[in-house]
mmCIF file of C-alpha atoms in Angstrom:
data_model
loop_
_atom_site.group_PDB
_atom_site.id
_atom_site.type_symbol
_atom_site.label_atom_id
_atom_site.label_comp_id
_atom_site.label_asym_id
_atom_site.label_seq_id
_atom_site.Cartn_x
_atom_site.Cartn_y
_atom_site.Cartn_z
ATOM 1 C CA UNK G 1 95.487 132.870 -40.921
ATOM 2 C CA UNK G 2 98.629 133.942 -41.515
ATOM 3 C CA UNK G 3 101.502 131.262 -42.452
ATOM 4 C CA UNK G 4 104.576 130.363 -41.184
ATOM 5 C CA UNK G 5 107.679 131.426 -43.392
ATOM 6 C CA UNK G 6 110.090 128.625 -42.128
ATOM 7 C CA UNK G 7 107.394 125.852 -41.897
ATOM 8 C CA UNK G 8 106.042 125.597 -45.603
ATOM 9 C CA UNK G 9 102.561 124.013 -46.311
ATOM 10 C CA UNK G 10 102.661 120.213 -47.176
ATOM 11 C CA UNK G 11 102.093 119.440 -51.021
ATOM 12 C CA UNK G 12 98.908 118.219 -51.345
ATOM 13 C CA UNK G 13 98.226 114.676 -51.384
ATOM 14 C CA UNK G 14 98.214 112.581 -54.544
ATOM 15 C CA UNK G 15 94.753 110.450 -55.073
ATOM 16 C CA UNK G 16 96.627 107.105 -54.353
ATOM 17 C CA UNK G 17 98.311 108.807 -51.260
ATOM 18 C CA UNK G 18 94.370 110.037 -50.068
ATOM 19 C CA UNK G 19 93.591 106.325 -50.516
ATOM 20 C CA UNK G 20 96.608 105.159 -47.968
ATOM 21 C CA UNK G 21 95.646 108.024 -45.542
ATOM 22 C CA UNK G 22 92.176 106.660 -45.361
ATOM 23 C CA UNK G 23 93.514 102.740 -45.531
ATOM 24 C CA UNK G 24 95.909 103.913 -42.605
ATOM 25 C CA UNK G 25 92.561 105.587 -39.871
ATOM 26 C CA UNK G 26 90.962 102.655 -40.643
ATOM 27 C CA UNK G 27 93.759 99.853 -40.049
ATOM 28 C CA UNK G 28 94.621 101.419 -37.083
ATOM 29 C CA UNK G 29 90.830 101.455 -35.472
ATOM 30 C CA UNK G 30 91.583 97.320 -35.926
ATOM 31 C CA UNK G 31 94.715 97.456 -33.978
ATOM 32 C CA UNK G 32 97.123 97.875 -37.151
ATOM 33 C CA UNK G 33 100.305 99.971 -36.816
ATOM 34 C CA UNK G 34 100.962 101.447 -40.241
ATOM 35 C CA UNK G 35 103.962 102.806 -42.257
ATOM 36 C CA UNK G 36 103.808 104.309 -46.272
ATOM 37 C CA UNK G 37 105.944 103.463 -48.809
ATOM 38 C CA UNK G 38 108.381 100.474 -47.428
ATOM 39 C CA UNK G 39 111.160 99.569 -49.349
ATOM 40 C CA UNK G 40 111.008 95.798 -48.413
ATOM 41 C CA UNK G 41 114.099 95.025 -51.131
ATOM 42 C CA UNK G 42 115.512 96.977 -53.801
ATOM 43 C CA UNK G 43 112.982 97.516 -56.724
ATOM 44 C CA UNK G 44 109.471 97.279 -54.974
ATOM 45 C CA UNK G 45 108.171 99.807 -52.790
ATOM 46 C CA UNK G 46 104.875 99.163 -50.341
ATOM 47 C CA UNK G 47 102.567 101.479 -50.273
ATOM 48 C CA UNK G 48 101.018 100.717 -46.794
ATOM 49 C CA UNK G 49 102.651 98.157 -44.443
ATOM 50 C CA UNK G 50 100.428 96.894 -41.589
ATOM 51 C CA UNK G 51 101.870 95.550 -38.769
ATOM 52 C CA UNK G 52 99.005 94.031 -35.930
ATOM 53 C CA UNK G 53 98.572 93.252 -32.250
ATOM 54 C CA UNK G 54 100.107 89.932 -32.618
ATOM 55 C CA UNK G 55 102.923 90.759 -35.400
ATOM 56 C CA UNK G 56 100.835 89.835 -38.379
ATOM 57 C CA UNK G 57 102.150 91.562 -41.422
ATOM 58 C CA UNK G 58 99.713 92.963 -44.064
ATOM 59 C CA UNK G 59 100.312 94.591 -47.305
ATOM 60 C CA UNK G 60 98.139 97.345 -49.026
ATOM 61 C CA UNK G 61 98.376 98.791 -52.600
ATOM 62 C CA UNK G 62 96.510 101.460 -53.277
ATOM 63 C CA UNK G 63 95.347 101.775 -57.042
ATOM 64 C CA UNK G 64 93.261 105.596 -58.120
ATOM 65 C CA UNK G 65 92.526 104.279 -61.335
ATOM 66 C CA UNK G 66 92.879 101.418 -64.043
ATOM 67 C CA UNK G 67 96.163 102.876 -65.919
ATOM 68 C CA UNK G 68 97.602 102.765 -62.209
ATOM 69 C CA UNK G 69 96.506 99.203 -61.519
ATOM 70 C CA UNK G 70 97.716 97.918 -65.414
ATOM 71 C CA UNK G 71 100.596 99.951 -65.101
ATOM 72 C CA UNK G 72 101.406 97.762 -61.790
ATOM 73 C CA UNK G 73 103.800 94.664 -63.183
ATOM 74 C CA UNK G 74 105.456 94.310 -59.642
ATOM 75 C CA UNK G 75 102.567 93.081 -57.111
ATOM 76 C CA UNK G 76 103.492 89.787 -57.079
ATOM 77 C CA UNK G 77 106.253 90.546 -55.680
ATOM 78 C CA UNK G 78 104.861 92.070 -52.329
ATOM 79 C CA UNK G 79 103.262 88.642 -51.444
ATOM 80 C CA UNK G 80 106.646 87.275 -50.550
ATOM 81 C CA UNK G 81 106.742 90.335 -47.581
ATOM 82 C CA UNK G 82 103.151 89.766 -45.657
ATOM 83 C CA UNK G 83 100.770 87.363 -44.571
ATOM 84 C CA UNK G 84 97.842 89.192 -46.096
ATOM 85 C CA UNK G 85 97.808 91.079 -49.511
ATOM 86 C CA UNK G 86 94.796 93.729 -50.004
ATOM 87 C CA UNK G 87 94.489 96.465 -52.840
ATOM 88 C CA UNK G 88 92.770 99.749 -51.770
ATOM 89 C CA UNK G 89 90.821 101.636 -54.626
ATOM 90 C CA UNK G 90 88.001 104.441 -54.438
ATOM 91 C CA UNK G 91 84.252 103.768 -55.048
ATOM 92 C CA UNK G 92 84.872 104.514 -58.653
ATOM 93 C CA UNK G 93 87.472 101.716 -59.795
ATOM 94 C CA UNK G 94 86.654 98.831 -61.669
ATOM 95 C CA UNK G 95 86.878 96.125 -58.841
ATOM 96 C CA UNK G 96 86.631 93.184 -61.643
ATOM 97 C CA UNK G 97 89.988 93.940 -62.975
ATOM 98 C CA UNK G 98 91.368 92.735 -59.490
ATOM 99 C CA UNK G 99 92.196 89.052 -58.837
ATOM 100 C CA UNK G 100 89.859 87.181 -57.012
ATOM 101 C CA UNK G 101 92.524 85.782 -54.518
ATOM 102 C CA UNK G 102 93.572 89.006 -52.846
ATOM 103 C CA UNK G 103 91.928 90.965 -50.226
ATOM 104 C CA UNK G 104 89.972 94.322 -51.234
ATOM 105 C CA UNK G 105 89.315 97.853 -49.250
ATOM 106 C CA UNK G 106 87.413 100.468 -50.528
ATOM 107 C CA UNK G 107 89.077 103.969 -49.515
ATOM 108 C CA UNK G 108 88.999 107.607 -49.534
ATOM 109 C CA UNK G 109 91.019 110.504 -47.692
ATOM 110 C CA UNK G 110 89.334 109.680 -44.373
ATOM 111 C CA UNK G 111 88.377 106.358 -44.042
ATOM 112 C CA UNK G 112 88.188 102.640 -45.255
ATOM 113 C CA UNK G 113 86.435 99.791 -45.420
ATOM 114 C CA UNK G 114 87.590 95.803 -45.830
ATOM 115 C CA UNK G 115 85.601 94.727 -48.602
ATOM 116 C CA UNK G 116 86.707 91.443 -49.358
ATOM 117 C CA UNK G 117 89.460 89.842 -46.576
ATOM 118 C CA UNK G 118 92.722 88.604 -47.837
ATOM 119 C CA UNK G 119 93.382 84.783 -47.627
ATOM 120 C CA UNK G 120 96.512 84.238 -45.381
ATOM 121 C CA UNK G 121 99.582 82.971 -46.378
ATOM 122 C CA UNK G 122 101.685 83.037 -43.031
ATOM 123 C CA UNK G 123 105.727 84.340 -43.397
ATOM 124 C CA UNK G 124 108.211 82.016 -42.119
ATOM 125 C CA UNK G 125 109.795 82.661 -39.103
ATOM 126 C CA UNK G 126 113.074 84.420 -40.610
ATOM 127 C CA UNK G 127 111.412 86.814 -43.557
ATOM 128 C CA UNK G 128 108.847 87.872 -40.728
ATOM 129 C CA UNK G 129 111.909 89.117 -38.464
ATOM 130 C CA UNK G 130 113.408 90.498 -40.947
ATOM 131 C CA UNK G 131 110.168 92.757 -42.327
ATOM 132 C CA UNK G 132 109.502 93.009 -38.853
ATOM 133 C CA UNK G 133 112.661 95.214 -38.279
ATOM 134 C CA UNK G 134 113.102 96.708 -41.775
ATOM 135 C CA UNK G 135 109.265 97.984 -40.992
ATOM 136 C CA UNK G 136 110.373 99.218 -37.254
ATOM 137 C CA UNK G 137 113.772 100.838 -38.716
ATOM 138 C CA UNK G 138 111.534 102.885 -41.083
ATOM 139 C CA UNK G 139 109.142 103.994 -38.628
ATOM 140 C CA UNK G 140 111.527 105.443 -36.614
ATOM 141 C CA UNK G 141 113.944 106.901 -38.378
ATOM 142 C CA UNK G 142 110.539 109.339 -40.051
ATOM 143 C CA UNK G 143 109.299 109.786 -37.159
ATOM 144 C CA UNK G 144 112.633 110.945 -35.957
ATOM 145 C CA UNK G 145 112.864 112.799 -39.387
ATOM 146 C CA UNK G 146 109.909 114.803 -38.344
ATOM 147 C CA UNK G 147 110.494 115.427 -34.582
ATOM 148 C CA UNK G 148 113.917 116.810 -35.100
ATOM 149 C CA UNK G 149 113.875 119.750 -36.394
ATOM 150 C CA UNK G 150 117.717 119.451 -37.658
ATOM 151 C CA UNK G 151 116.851 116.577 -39.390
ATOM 152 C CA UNK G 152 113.930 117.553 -41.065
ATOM 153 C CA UNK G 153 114.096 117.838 -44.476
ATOM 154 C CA UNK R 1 108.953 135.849 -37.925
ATOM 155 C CA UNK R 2 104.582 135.322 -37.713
ATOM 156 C CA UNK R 3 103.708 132.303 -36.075
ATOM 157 C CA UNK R 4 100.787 129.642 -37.214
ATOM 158 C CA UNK R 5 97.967 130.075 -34.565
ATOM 159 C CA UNK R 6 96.756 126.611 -36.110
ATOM 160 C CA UNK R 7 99.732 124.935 -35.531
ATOM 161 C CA UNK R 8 101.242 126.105 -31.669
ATOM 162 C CA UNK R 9 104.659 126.157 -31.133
ATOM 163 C CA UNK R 10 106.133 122.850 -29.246
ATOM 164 C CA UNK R 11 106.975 123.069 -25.716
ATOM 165 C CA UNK R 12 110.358 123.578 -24.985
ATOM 166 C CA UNK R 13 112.460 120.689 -24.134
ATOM 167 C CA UNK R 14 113.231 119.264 -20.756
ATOM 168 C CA UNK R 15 116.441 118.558 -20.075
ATOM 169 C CA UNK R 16 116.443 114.677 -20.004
ATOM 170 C CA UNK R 17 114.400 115.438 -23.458
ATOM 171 C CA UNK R 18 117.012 117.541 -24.555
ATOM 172 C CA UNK R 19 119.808 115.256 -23.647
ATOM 173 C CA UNK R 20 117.587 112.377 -25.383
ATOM 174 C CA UNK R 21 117.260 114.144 -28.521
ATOM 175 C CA UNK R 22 121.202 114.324 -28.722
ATOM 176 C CA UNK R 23 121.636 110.739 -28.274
ATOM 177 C CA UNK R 24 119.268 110.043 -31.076
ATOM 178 C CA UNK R 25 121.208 112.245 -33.553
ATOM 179 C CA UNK R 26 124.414 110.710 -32.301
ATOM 180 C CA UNK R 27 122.667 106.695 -32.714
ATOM 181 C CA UNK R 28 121.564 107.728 -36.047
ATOM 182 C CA UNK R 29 124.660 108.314 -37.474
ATOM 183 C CA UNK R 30 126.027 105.439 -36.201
ATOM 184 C CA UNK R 31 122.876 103.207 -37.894
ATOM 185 C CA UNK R 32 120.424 102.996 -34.764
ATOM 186 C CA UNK R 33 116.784 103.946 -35.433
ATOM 187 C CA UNK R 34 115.152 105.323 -32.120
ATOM 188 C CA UNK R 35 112.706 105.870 -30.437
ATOM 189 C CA UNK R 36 111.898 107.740 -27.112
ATOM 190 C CA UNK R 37 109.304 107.079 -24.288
ATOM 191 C CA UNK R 38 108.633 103.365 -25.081
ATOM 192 C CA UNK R 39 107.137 101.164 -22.820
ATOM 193 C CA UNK R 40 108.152 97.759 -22.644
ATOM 194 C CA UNK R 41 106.048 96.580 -20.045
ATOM 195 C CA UNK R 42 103.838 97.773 -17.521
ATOM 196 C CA UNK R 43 105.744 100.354 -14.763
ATOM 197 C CA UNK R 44 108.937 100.488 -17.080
ATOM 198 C CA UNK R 45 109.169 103.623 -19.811
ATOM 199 C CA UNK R 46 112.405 103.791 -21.666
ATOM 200 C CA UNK R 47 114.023 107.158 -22.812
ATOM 201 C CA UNK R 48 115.432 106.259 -25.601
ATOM 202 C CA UNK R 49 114.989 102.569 -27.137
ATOM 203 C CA UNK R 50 117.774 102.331 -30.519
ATOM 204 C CA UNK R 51 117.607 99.550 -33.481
ATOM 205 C CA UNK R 52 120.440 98.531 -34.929
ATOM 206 C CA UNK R 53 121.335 97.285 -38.523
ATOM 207 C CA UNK R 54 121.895 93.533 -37.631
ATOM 208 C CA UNK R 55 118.524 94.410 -35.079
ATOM 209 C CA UNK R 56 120.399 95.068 -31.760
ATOM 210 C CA UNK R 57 118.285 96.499 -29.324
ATOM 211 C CA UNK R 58 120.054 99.296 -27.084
ATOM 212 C CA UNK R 59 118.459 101.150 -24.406
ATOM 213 C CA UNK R 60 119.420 104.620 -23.383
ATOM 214 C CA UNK R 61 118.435 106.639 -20.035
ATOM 215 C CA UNK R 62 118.781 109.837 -19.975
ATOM 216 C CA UNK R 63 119.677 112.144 -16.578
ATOM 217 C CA UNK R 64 119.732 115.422 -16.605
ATOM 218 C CA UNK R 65 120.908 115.642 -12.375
ATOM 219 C CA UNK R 66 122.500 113.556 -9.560
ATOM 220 C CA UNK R 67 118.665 113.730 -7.767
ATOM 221 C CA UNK R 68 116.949 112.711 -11.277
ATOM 222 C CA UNK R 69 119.539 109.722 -11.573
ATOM 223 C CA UNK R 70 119.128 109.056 -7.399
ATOM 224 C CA UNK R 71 115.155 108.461 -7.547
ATOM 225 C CA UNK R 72 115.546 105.896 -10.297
ATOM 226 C CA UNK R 73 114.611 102.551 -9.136
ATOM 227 C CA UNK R 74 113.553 101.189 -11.858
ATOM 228 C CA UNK R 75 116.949 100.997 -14.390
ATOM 229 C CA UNK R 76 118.141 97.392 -13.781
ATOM 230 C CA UNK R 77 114.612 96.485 -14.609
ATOM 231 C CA UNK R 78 115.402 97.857 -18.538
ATOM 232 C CA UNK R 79 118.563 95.549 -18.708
ATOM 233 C CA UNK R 80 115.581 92.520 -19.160
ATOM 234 C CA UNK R 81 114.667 94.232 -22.560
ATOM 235 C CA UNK R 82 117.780 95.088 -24.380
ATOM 236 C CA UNK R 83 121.450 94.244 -25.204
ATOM 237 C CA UNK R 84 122.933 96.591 -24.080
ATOM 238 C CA UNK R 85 122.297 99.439 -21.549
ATOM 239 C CA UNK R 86 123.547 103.234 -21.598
ATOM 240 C CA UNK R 87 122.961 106.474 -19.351
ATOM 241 C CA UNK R 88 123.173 109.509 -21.361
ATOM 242 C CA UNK R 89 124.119 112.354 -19.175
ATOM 243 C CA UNK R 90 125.346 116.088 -19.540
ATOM 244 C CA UNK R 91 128.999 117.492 -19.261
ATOM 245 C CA UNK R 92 128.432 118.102 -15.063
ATOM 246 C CA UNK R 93 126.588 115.296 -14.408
ATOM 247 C CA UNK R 94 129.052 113.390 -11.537
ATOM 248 C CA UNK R 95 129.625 110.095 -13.390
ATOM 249 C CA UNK R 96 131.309 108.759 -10.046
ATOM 250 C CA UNK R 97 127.842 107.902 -9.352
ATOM 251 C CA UNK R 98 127.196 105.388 -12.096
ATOM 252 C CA UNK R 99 127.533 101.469 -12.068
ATOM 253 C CA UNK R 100 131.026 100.727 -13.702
ATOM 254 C CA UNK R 101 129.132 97.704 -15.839
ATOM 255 C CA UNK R 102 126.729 99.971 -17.968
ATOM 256 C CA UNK R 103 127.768 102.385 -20.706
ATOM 257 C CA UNK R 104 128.012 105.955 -20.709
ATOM 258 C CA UNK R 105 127.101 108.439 -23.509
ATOM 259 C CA UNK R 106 128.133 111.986 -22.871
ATOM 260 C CA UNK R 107 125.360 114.522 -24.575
ATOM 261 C CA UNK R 108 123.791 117.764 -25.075
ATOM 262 C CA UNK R 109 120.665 118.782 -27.285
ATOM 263 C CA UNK R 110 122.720 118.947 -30.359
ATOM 264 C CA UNK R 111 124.993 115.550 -30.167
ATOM 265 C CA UNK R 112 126.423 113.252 -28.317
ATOM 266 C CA UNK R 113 129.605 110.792 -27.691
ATOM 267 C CA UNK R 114 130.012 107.159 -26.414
ATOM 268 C CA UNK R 115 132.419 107.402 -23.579
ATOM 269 C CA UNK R 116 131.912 103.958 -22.532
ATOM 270 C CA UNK R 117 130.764 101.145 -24.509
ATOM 271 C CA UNK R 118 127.964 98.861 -22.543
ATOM 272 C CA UNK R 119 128.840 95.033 -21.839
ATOM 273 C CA UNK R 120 126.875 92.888 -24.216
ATOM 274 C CA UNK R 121 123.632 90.505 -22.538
ATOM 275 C CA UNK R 122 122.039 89.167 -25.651
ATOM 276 C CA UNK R 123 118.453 89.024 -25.413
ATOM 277 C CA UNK R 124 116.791 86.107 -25.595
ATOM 278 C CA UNK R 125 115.284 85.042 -29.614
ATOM 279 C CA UNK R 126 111.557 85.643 -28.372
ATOM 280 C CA UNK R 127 112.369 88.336 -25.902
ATOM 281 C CA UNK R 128 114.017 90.384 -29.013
ATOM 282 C CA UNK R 129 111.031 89.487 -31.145
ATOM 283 C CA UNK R 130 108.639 90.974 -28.396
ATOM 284 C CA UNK R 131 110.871 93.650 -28.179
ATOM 285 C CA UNK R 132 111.399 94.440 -32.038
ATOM 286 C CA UNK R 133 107.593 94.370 -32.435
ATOM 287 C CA UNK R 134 106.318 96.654 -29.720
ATOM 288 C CA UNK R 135 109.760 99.140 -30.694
ATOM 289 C CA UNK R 136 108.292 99.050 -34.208
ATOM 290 C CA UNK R 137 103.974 99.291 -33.243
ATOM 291 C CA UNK R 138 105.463 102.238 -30.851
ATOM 292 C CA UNK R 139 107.142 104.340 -33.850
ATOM 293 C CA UNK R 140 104.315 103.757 -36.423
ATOM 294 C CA UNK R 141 101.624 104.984 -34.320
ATOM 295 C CA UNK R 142 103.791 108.289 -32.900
ATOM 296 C CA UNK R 143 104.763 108.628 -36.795
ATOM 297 C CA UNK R 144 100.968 108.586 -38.007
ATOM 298 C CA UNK R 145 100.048 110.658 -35.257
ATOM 299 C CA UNK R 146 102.100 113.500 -36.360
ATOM 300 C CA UNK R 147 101.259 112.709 -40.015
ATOM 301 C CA UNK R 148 97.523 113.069 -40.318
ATOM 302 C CA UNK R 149 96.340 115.580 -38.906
ATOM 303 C CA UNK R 150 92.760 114.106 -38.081
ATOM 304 C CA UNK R 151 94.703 111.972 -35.411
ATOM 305 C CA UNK R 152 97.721 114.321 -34.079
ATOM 306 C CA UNK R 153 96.607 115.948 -30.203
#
């Protein structure tokens, strides 16, 4: 199979991007439209933003291994963006080191599974229009990223 | 120049496509994220739907002919889902034709120009929040689609 020159093969995935991939199939069999790594306000970056049938905002943070979860000193700060907070790991990861009040999925490159749901803490009416359009802005403007060929990178 | 056989070569552009694609360059620049072939409600598909910064909703139709603009009975239908309403048209499209109270954007495949700025209807708070939501569920899904390959057509 021969390649094409002026459309280079993607890089391969990253273990905690495999992990979104597989969050992402299975969010969207529930009725979740998905986006990778948000930018919700300067200095934290989502790694999967969920948005569902009726507007309900979720937030997944996918961990490959203990350094990466340790390592993490911003997670807090996502609960401020969604109404539900999950981490994503693979089978491997030691689930224990994750606090009991957040949601849990267990992941690979092609699918997921919600372990352990996410207690809800609902946004307020302003910082859920506001993630609501920061989340459709993004969408778009990859999506048009990737369309155009111009505008591809 | 060898082509992938895994990964066939797009079908060319239509011209209302074409014409679309140059008002979505032209919106980006000026801050709009788009999106093209959204449906806001049953019967009704827009050509191209544009967020702004402060979350202004524009909607764009695109005509590539006097007949294609003619057999549209549907337009004053999309003024109900944005704040302001454009047709995008090419250089020899006979703008005689148009209503003097909607804008008019001037494009090709490669760009486009605002020739007449659109009269301002806000939209209603939950009629934008509708909106915003469906604009941003629309882009995710089109964006994953093309992303991973299990799901693209």
């Amino acid at each position: 199979m021969s390649a094409d020159p002026a459309r280079p093969a993607p890089a391969p995935l990253a273990p905690g991007q495999l992990i979104a991939r597989g969050v992402c199939r299975h969010l969207r069999d529930l009725g979740f439209a998905c986006v990778e790594e948000l930018v919700p306000t300067g200095g934290l970056r989502v790694d999967v933003m969920a948005l569902g049938p009726r507007g309900e905002v979720w937030i997944v943070e996918c961990k490959s291994s203990r350094a990466d979860y340790t390592s993490d000193r911003k997670w807090q700060g996502y609960l401020d963006w969604c109404d539900r907070f999950f981490w994503a790991v693979g089978a491997e990861f030691p689930t224990d080191l994750l606090p009991a009040e957040t949601g849990l999925i267990l992941a690979d490159g092609y699918g997921a599974e919600i372990v352990r749901e996410a207690p809800e803490v609902r946004l307020a009416g302003a910082r859920r229009k506001v993630v609501t359009q920061k989340f459709a802005r993004h969408a778009a403007l990859r999506l048009q990223a990737l369309r155009d060929p111009v505008l591809s990178p």
